[in-house]
């Protein structure tokens, strides 16, 4: 399958590498191809320069956001939550009629700069929107011709693409969206990743719960050992 991954951060890299491993043709989208390839410093989350990732993963086609979206039959958005609506709106025509899996969290990191994040003693990022709206819903409103599915957002992306890394895969992944066929595409991809416990939450409004869960996820991560040590755990819905 031809799959577009929009973004070059750590999460997008996890999906890109896994999709290549599964035999898919992967098109990676970035804002500015030349600028992405010219970077020599780690990104804000500490990921090495993208050109190093490209060299280690032959077969990736690096394009602009719009070109990658046009090439993909299925699109995964790793664009950060603060910029996602504007960036995706700019390529609405290329996304029309396609399934877009969004896993971004609408975090604002610098709302309390005197307490840098992430630290166990710092201030959690602020969610915006929150409670009465969600990023997933905002994207769907901005892209009415696209089938938006919210998923992947309750886990670290390295765990999303390798669920067996936690408890042999015995934990739960969630999906929400207003289009049954798009949710099934997402479920099929999750099964290919190795997920066996996938819970369909229903309509896209349930993206609010998934996005707000990220505060609990961060709290658990700190409780289990902080930024580096506590990232690999799962959530299990016990029926």
XYZ file of N, CA and C in Angstrom:
717
model
N 0.839 -1.190 0.000
C 0.000 0.000 0.000
C 0.880 1.248 0.000
N 0.405 2.305 -0.590
C 1.097 3.588 -0.557
C 0.580 4.390 0.634
N 1.475 4.660 1.582
C 1.075 5.336 2.812
C 1.927 6.583 2.999
N 1.259 7.690 3.296
C 1.959 8.946 3.571
C 2.036 9.164 5.072
N 3.198 9.547 5.546
C 3.405 9.928 6.937
C 3.815 11.396 6.939
N 2.988 12.233 7.539
C 3.268 13.668 7.552
C 3.984 14.022 8.844
N 5.250 14.380 8.717
C 6.054 14.718 9.879
C 7.350 13.937 9.896
N 8.346 14.507 10.575
C 9.671 13.885 10.620
C 10.192 13.724 12.045
N 9.321 13.922 13.036
C 9.723 13.763 14.426
C 9.825 12.301 14.825
N 10.064 12.071 16.108
C 10.286 10.716 16.588
C 9.103 9.795 16.353
N 7.887 10.275 16.589
C 6.710 9.452 16.364
C 6.536 9.082 14.907
N 6.672 10.070 14.034
C 6.550 9.809 12.600
C 7.627 8.840 12.129
N 8.808 8.939 12.687
C 9.888 8.022 12.305
C 9.552 6.590 12.714
N 8.922 6.428 13.880
C 8.543 5.089 14.322
C 7.570 4.454 13.333
N 6.580 5.224 12.894
C 5.617 4.702 11.918
C 6.288 4.440 10.577
N 7.126 5.357 10.148
C 7.795 5.198 8.857
C 8.625 3.920 8.821
N 9.415 3.700 9.849
C 10.267 2.506 9.890
C 9.438 1.229 9.909
N 8.345 1.229 10.684
C 7.504 0.034 10.776
C 6.793 -0.236 9.450
N 6.306 0.804 8.817
C 5.606 0.630 7.543
C 6.544 0.090 6.471
N 7.782 0.566 6.467
C 8.776 0.015 5.542
C 9.012 -1.460 5.825
N 9.119 -1.798 7.102
C 9.332 -3.185 7.503
C 8.185 -4.080 7.034
N 6.960 -3.524 7.039
C 5.789 -4.289 6.621
C 5.627 -4.346 5.108
N 6.502 -3.663 4.384
C 6.490 -3.750 2.932
C 5.697 -2.679 2.207
N 5.278 -1.651 2.918
C 4.519 -0.576 2.288
C 5.454 0.406 1.581
N 4.902 1.116 0.621
C 5.623 2.209 -0.029
C 5.324 3.476 0.765
N 6.364 4.095 1.319
C 6.158 5.177 2.278
C 6.637 6.511 1.714
N 5.748 7.497 1.797
C 6.051 8.867 1.382
C 5.990 9.740 2.635
N 7.084 10.372 2.971
C 7.148 11.209 4.166
C 7.015 12.668 3.758
N 6.122 13.382 4.448
C 5.915 14.792 4.157
C 6.563 15.684 5.200
N 7.154 16.776 4.736
C 7.752 17.771 5.616
C 7.422 19.157 5.079
N 7.533 20.176 5.915
C 7.197 21.528 5.476
C 8.127 22.000 4.367
N 9.407 21.734 4.524
C 10.418 22.233 3.592
C 11.485 21.146 3.460
N 11.514 20.472 2.323
C 12.420 19.345 2.134
C 13.875 19.777 2.280
N 14.240 20.875 1.647
C 15.631 21.323 1.701
C 16.053 21.666 3.127
N 15.177 22.333 3.863
C 15.501 22.701 5.243
C 15.619 21.459 6.123
N 14.746 20.482 5.897
C 14.798 19.250 6.678
C 16.119 18.526 6.447
N 16.552 18.461 5.203
C 17.795 17.767 4.883
C 19.030 18.554 5.305
N 18.882 19.854 5.471
C 20.029 20.702 5.829
C 20.303 20.715 7.327
N 19.357 20.264 8.142
C 19.542 20.333 9.589
C 20.671 19.419 10.042
N 21.464 19.932 10.956
C 22.576 19.154 11.500
C 22.462 18.950 13.010
N 21.454 19.558 13.620
C 21.254 19.444 15.061
C 20.018 18.599 15.363
N 19.951 17.972 16.530
C 18.737 17.247 16.925
C 17.533 18.185 16.978
N 16.330 17.628 16.812
C 15.131 18.454 16.900
C 14.788 18.735 18.360
N 13.661 19.408 18.599
C 13.319 19.851 19.955
C 13.089 18.687 20.925
N 12.799 17.493 20.386
C 12.599 16.321 21.228
C 13.830 15.423 21.292
N 14.930 15.888 20.672
C 16.181 15.154 20.754
C 16.432 14.147 19.658
N 15.553 14.078 18.660
C 15.770 13.139 17.551
C 16.924 13.621 16.680
N 17.780 12.716 16.201
C 18.908 13.109 15.349
C 18.430 13.751 14.048
N 19.318 14.435 13.340
C 18.939 15.041 12.056
C 18.278 14.019 11.132
N 17.265 14.459 10.396
C 16.470 13.522 9.607
C 17.276 12.845 8.504
N 18.290 13.522 8.017
C 19.077 12.909 6.948
C 19.759 11.630 7.438
N 20.061 11.560 8.720
C 20.635 10.337 9.280
C 19.608 9.212 9.284
N 18.356 9.547 9.612
C 17.286 8.557 9.583
C 17.051 8.063 8.151
N 17.069 8.976 7.206
C 16.902 8.598 5.796
C 17.995 7.634 5.343
N 19.218 7.923 5.725
C 20.335 7.080 5.309
C 20.200 5.669 5.878
N 19.617 5.568 7.065
C 19.473 4.269 7.716
C 18.226 3.512 7.258
N 17.336 4.183 6.513
C 16.084 3.570 6.075
C 15.863 3.834 4.582
N 16.624 3.170 3.741
C 16.449 3.364 2.298
C 15.056 2.936 1.860
N 14.534 3.669 0.899
C 13.200 3.373 0.394
C 12.186 4.452 0.713
N 12.537 5.371 1.612
C 11.645 6.481 1.937
C 11.706 7.532 0.838
N 10.560 8.056 0.457
C 10.502 9.184 -0.462
C 10.124 10.424 0.342
N 11.029 11.393 0.444
C 10.794 12.616 1.209
C 10.254 13.696 0.291
N 9.079 14.218 0.620
C 8.382 15.195 -0.206
C 7.815 16.306 0.676
N 7.194 17.273 0.048
C 6.454 18.278 0.808
C 5.187 17.628 1.371
N 4.540 18.303 2.325
C 3.298 17.772 2.884
C 2.291 17.442 1.771
N 2.073 18.396 0.885
C 1.074 18.205 -0.164
C 1.420 17.081 -1.123
N 2.678 16.996 -1.514
C 3.104 15.943 -2.433
C 2.976 14.568 -1.791
N 3.337 14.469 -0.520
C 3.223 13.182 0.169
C 1.761 12.780 0.316
N 0.913 13.732 0.701
C -0.511 13.430 0.855
C -1.130 12.984 -0.463
N -0.717 13.615 -1.550
C -1.246 13.237 -2.860
C -0.819 11.828 -3.249
N 0.372 11.428 -2.833
C 0.904 10.124 -3.220
C 0.334 8.983 -2.384
N -0.116 9.277 -1.176
C -0.558 8.229 -0.269
C -2.006 7.835 -0.473
N -2.280 6.543 -0.335
C -3.660 6.059 -0.325
C -4.253 6.183 1.076
N -3.402 6.134 2.066
C -3.740 6.313 3.468
C -2.736 7.311 4.026
N -3.199 8.199 4.918
C -2.326 9.252 5.437
C -2.316 9.213 6.959
N -1.120 9.252 7.537
C -0.934 9.338 8.982
C -0.335 10.710 9.289
N -0.988 11.457 10.157
C -0.496 12.797 10.474
C 0.248 12.811 11.785
N 1.542 13.129 11.701
C 2.368 13.355 12.874
C 2.703 14.820 13.041
N 1.947 15.694 12.393
C 2.172 17.132 12.528
C 1.785 17.557 13.938
N 2.625 18.371 14.584
C 2.366 18.753 15.965
C 1.023 19.457 16.090
N 0.374 19.251 17.243
C -0.983 19.718 17.437
C -1.168 21.209 17.264
N -0.169 21.996 17.624
C -0.291 23.452 17.532
C -0.424 23.922 16.085
N 0.178 23.179 15.144
C 0.193 23.604 13.744
C -0.643 22.722 12.817
N -1.264 21.675 13.359
C -1.880 20.662 12.508
C -3.013 21.205 11.640
N -3.939 21.956 12.217
C -5.104 22.405 11.447
C -4.676 23.270 10.271
N -3.783 24.226 10.507
C -3.335 25.109 9.427
C -2.581 24.331 8.360
N -1.682 23.442 8.777
C -0.883 22.688 7.805
C -1.745 21.749 6.979
N -2.701 21.093 7.611
C -3.561 20.160 6.881
C -4.577 20.898 6.013
N -5.065 22.036 6.478
C -5.997 22.831 5.668
C -5.357 23.271 4.363
N -4.054 23.534 4.413
C -3.342 23.991 3.214
C -3.239 22.905 2.143
N -3.441 21.640 2.524
C -3.347 20.538 1.556
C -4.667 19.769 1.500
N -5.780 20.476 1.739
C -7.093 19.829 1.793
C -7.416 19.084 0.510
N -7.071 19.653 -0.629
C -7.393 19.010 -1.910
C -6.681 17.664 -2.047
N -5.449 17.576 -1.586
C -4.680 16.329 -1.686
C -5.174 15.273 -0.707
N -5.900 15.702 0.329
C -6.405 14.777 1.343
C -7.860 14.377 1.104
N -8.509 14.998 0.150
C -9.930 14.751 -0.091
C -10.185 13.286 -0.431
N -11.187 12.710 0.228
C -11.588 11.339 -0.032
C -10.738 10.287 0.650
N -9.700 10.690 1.380
C -8.764 9.743 1.987
C -8.975 9.632 3.497
N -8.508 8.525 4.042
C -8.475 8.358 5.493
C -7.245 9.064 6.040
N -7.452 9.897 7.047
C -6.366 10.592 7.727
C -6.381 10.162 9.187
N -5.347 9.452 9.602
C -5.219 9.055 10.995
C -4.417 10.129 11.719
N -5.046 10.755 12.700
C -4.396 11.832 13.452
C -4.053 11.347 14.848
N -2.784 11.494 15.240
C -2.400 11.118 16.603
C -1.809 12.289 17.381
N -1.969 13.494 16.874
C -1.374 14.655 17.536
C -2.125 15.010 18.821
N -1.398 15.615 19.740
C -1.963 16.131 20.985
C -1.895 17.656 20.922
N -2.997 18.349 21.209
C -2.980 19.822 21.122
C -2.334 20.468 22.336
N -1.053 20.170 22.540
C -0.313 20.698 23.680
C 0.229 22.097 23.378
N 0.187 22.947 24.386
C 0.917 24.211 24.386
C 1.970 24.077 25.487
N 3.227 24.066 25.092
C 4.308 23.751 26.030
C 4.789 24.956 26.825
N 4.621 26.153 26.290
C 5.256 27.313 26.907
C 4.270 28.205 27.635
N 3.168 27.627 28.122
C 2.199 28.474 28.827
C 2.714 28.906 30.183
N 3.718 28.203 30.718
C 4.330 28.598 31.995
C 5.837 28.447 31.863
N 6.497 29.330 31.111
C 7.911 29.151 30.787
C 8.838 29.160 31.990
N 8.369 29.688 33.110
C 9.246 29.682 34.278
C 9.400 28.269 34.849
N 8.547 27.337 34.398
C 8.646 25.937 34.804
C 8.822 25.084 33.556
N 10.041 24.891 33.095
C 10.247 24.171 31.837
C 9.713 22.747 31.911
N 9.232 22.268 30.789
C 8.717 20.899 30.678
C 9.599 20.153 29.707
N 9.882 18.861 29.811
C 9.288 17.991 30.819
C 10.211 17.777 32.016
N 9.715 17.998 33.184
C 10.375 17.610 34.428
C 9.284 17.188 35.400
N 9.569 16.261 36.300
C 8.549 15.843 37.261
C 8.050 16.983 38.133
N 8.846 18.034 38.280
C 8.451 19.145 39.143
C 7.947 20.350 38.337
N 7.918 20.216 37.042
C 7.457 21.315 36.203
C 5.957 21.300 36.012
N 5.472 22.190 35.157
C 4.051 22.312 34.864
C 3.729 21.488 33.624
N 2.647 20.728 33.677
C 2.233 19.954 32.523
C 1.881 20.891 31.359
N 2.068 20.445 30.121
C 1.623 21.260 28.997
C 0.121 21.517 29.078
N -0.308 22.595 28.499
C -1.725 22.951 28.474
C -2.377 22.350 27.230
N -3.575 21.800 27.376
C -4.333 21.295 26.241
C -5.239 22.392 25.702
N -5.178 22.643 24.416
C -6.040 23.633 23.775
C -6.247 23.232 22.318
N -7.444 22.726 21.965
C -8.700 22.727 22.727
C -8.741 21.639 23.780
N -9.758 21.751 24.625
C -9.929 20.769 25.697
C -11.393 20.757 26.124
N -11.883 19.592 26.463
C -13.178 19.394 27.098
C -14.361 19.562 26.138
N -14.549 20.737 25.565
C -15.712 20.964 24.710
C -15.384 20.830 23.218
N -14.156 20.485 22.902
C -13.734 20.304 21.509
C -12.459 19.465 21.539
N -12.004 19.053 20.370
C -10.758 18.294 20.279
C -10.052 18.667 18.993
N -8.770 18.390 18.941
C -8.013 18.617 17.713
C -8.557 17.755 16.586
N -8.899 16.505 16.901
C -9.455 15.636 15.870
C -10.694 16.219 15.228
N -11.586 16.761 16.044
C -12.809 17.380 15.520
C -12.495 18.647 14.727
N -11.535 19.428 15.197
C -11.150 20.635 14.459
C -10.622 20.284 13.076
N -9.819 19.233 13.005
C -9.289 18.808 11.702
C -10.424 18.346 10.800
N -11.382 17.583 11.358
C -12.497 17.116 10.537
C -13.328 18.274 10.012
N -13.575 19.293 10.840
C -14.327 20.456 10.378
C -13.580 21.205 9.289
N -12.267 21.288 9.422
C -11.461 21.993 8.422
C -11.346 21.204 7.126
N -11.506 19.864 7.219
C -11.353 18.988 6.052
C -12.593 18.115 5.893
N -13.720 18.705 5.510
C -14.965 17.931 5.450
C -14.950 16.806 4.420
N -14.066 16.873 3.434
C -13.995 15.823 2.416
C -13.032 14.698 2.797
N -12.410 14.808 3.961
C -11.452 13.807 4.439
C -12.083 13.011 5.577
N -11.710 11.731 5.673
C -12.241 10.856 6.724
C -11.220 10.790 7.865
N -11.467 11.579 8.900
C -10.513 11.707 9.995
C -10.776 10.637 11.057
N -9.725 9.951 11.460
C -9.785 8.978 12.545
C -8.775 9.393 13.604
N -9.201 9.402 14.859
C -8.271 9.657 15.961
C -7.849 8.319 16.543
N -6.561 8.104 16.600
C -6.031 6.871 17.173
C -4.566 7.087 17.514
N -3.948 6.065 18.107
C -2.519 6.046 18.442
C -2.156 6.981 19.585
N -3.067 7.870 19.990
C -2.688 9.014 20.815
C -2.505 8.660 22.293
N -2.973 7.477 22.725
C -2.878 7.121 24.142
C -1.604 6.351 24.473
N -0.688 6.235 23.528
C 0.576 5.514 23.734
C 1.736 6.302 23.167
N 2.933 5.979 23.612
C 4.123 6.422 22.897
C 4.082 5.772 21.509
N 4.517 6.499 20.489
C 4.407 5.952 19.131
C 5.313 4.739 18.925
N 6.412 4.650 19.666
C 7.256 3.461 19.576
C 6.515 2.227 20.083
N 5.581 2.422 21.005
C 4.753 1.319 21.489
C 3.596 1.046 20.543
N 3.068 2.090 19.909
C 1.988 1.894 18.934
C 2.434 0.934 17.831
N 3.648 1.099 17.343
C 4.109 0.264 16.232
C 4.697 -1.055 16.700
N 4.826 -1.236 18.026
C 5.373 -2.478 18.577
C 4.682 -2.786 19.901
N 3.385 -3.130 19.868
C 2.653 -3.337 21.118
C 3.189 -4.482 21.962
N 3.855 -5.448 21.330
C 4.400 -6.589 22.076
C 5.499 -6.174 23.056
N 6.014 -4.977 22.903
C 7.061 -4.493 23.814
C 6.539 -4.314 25.233
N 5.223 -4.238 25.399
C 4.604 -4.078 26.711
C 3.672 -5.252 26.977
N 3.953 -6.013 28.021
C 3.077 -7.108 28.474
C 2.713 -8.064 27.342
N 3.641 -8.281 26.419
C 3.372 -9.191 25.310
C 2.249 -8.737 24.406
N 1.926 -7.435 24.461
C 0.858 -6.885 23.619
C -0.505 -6.883 24.274
N -0.590 -7.274 25.541
C -1.878 -7.371 26.221
C -2.280 -6.023 26.817
N -2.581 -5.080 25.956
C -3.102 -3.787 26.364
C -3.964 -3.242 25.236
N -4.624 -2.112 25.466
C -5.728 -1.675 24.608
C -5.364 -0.446 23.783
N -5.767 -0.480 22.516
C -5.657 0.681 21.633
C -7.060 1.133 21.243
N -7.231 2.438 21.056
C -8.537 3.028 20.807
C -8.601 3.682 19.422
N -9.790 3.682 18.849
C -10.044 4.419 17.610
C -11.369 5.158 17.758
N -11.479 6.297 17.088
C -12.730 7.044 17.053
C -12.810 7.782 15.721
N -14.012 7.863 15.175
C -14.198 8.567 13.911
C -15.637 8.448 13.448
N -15.985 9.261 12.481
C -17.358 9.303 11.992
C -17.567 8.487 10.719
N -16.526 7.777 10.264
C -16.605 7.010 9.012
C -16.164 5.581 9.285
N -17.100 4.650 9.146
C -16.825 3.250 9.487
C -15.714 2.662 8.642
N -15.672 3.002 7.358
C -14.647 2.430 6.483
C -13.255 2.936 6.856
N -13.173 4.203 7.257
C -11.881 4.759 7.658
C -11.409 4.140 8.972
N -12.339 3.925 9.900
C -11.958 3.259 11.148
C -11.497 1.830 10.877
N -12.130 1.155 9.928
C -11.703 -0.209 9.617
C -10.306 -0.217 9.022
N -9.990 0.760 8.173
C -8.627 0.882 7.649
C -7.620 1.042 8.787
N -7.987 1.851 9.764
C -7.109 2.092 10.903
C -6.946 0.823 11.742
N -8.043 0.124 11.956
C -7.997 -1.129 12.713
C -7.140 -2.156 11.990
N -7.266 -2.234 10.664
C -6.452 -3.170 9.885
C -4.965 -2.861 10.043
N -4.618 -1.564 10.043
C -3.221 -1.178 10.213
C -2.739 -1.539 11.619
N -3.579 -1.289 12.612
C -3.200 -1.627 13.987
C -2.976 -3.134 14.138
N -3.804 -3.930 13.499
C -3.611 -5.383 13.550
C -2.295 -5.770 12.885
N -1.951 -5.085 11.799
C -0.668 -5.355 11.141
C 0.498 -4.971 12.050
N 0.307 -3.940 12.870
C 1.325 -3.552 13.839
C 1.455 -4.585 14.963
N 0.398 -5.382 15.161
C 0.442 -6.403 16.197
C -0.590 -6.267 17.298
N -1.510 -5.296 17.166
C -2.524 -5.091 18.196
C -3.625 -6.138 18.078
N -4.058 -6.672 19.221
C -5.177 -7.613 19.239
C -6.365 -7.068 20.026
N -6.117 -6.121 20.943
C -7.191 -5.518 21.736
C -7.393 -4.084 21.256
N -8.350 -3.921 20.341
C -8.634 -2.609 19.745
C -10.078 -2.256 20.062
N -10.286 -1.126 20.711
C -11.615 -0.713 21.151
C -12.089 0.482 20.336
N -13.183 0.288 19.577
C -13.804 1.361 18.812
C -14.678 2.163 19.760
N -14.292 3.402 20.025
C -15.014 4.253 20.965
C -16.249 4.895 20.340
N -16.364 4.851 19.006
C -17.520 5.448 18.356
C -17.153 6.691 17.569
N -17.983 7.715 17.694
C -17.849 8.923 16.888
C -16.593 9.714 17.247
N -16.240 10.631 16.365
C -15.006 11.405 16.525
C -15.030 12.289 17.768
N -16.201 12.591 18.289
C -16.279 13.370 19.527
C -15.494 12.690 20.650
N -15.318 11.376 20.561
C -14.560 10.644 21.585
C -13.064 10.938 21.519
N -12.633 11.647 20.490
C -11.246 12.115 20.454
C -10.939 12.998 21.653
N -11.963 13.650 22.208
C -11.741 14.503 23.377
C -11.174 13.689 24.537
N -11.747 12.517 24.765
C -11.263 11.668 25.845
C -9.857 11.183 25.609
N -9.567 10.800 24.366
C -8.215 10.313 24.053
C -7.177 11.404 24.230
N -7.501 12.608 23.757
C -6.539 13.704 23.868
C -6.341 14.111 25.329
N -7.424 14.147 26.106
C -7.291 14.525 27.512
C -6.575 13.446 28.317
N -6.622 12.204 27.847
C -5.911 11.114 28.517
C -4.411 11.372 28.565
N -3.908 12.200 27.668
C -2.459 12.415 27.618
C -1.926 13.028 28.913
N -2.747 13.774 29.635
C -2.292 14.277 30.929
C -2.053 13.118 31.903
N -2.971 12.149 31.911
C -2.779 10.980 32.761
C -1.572 10.181 32.295
N -1.397 10.064 30.969
C -0.257 9.338 30.421
C 1.051 9.958 30.912
N 1.140 11.277 30.862
C 2.362 11.940 31.306
C 2.576 11.755 32.803
N 1.489 11.806 33.581
C 1.614 11.621 35.018
C 2.111 10.210 35.341
N 1.558 9.213 34.651
C 2.009 7.833 34.864
C 3.466 7.693 34.456
N 3.835 8.321 33.356
C 5.214 8.216 32.885
C 6.193 8.749 33.926
N 5.872 9.894 34.522
C 6.730 10.427 35.572
C 6.742 9.486 36.775
N 5.583 8.928 37.102
C 5.498 8.030 38.226
C 6.320 6.760 38.036
N 6.494 6.354 36.784
C 7.248 5.136 36.480
C 8.736 5.396 36.243
N 9.145 6.659 36.336
C 10.577 6.882 36.211
C 10.995 8.061 35.380
N 10.034 8.862 34.922
C 10.414 10.087 34.240
C 10.434 9.973 32.735
N 10.998 10.981 32.097
C 10.953 11.152 30.649
C 11.486 9.939 29.900
N 12.641 9.435 30.294
C 13.259 8.344 29.544
C 12.788 6.972 30.019
N 12.706 6.791 31.337
C 12.477 5.457 31.887
C 11.016 5.050 31.878
N 10.101 6.002 31.924
C 8.709 5.648 32.153
C 7.810 5.652 30.937
N 8.361 5.686 29.740
C 7.522 5.840 28.559
C 6.853 4.581 28.073
N 7.343 3.420 28.476
C 6.857 2.178 27.886
C 5.934 1.452 28.853
N 4.641 1.717 28.697
C 3.616 1.040 29.487
C 2.338 1.058 28.658
N 1.378 0.271 29.087
C 0.122 0.209 28.338
C -1.064 0.451 29.238
N -2.199 0.734 28.606
C -3.466 0.866 29.294
C -4.339 -0.305 28.861
N -4.880 -1.036 29.805
C -5.717 -2.187 29.503
C -7.134 -1.927 30.006
N -8.106 -2.039 29.111
C -9.506 -1.972 29.518
C -9.934 -3.384 29.879
N -10.258 -3.586 31.141
C -10.670 -4.911 31.610
C -12.185 -4.971 31.583
N -12.715 -5.854 30.770
C -14.164 -5.943 30.611
C -14.758 -6.763 31.768
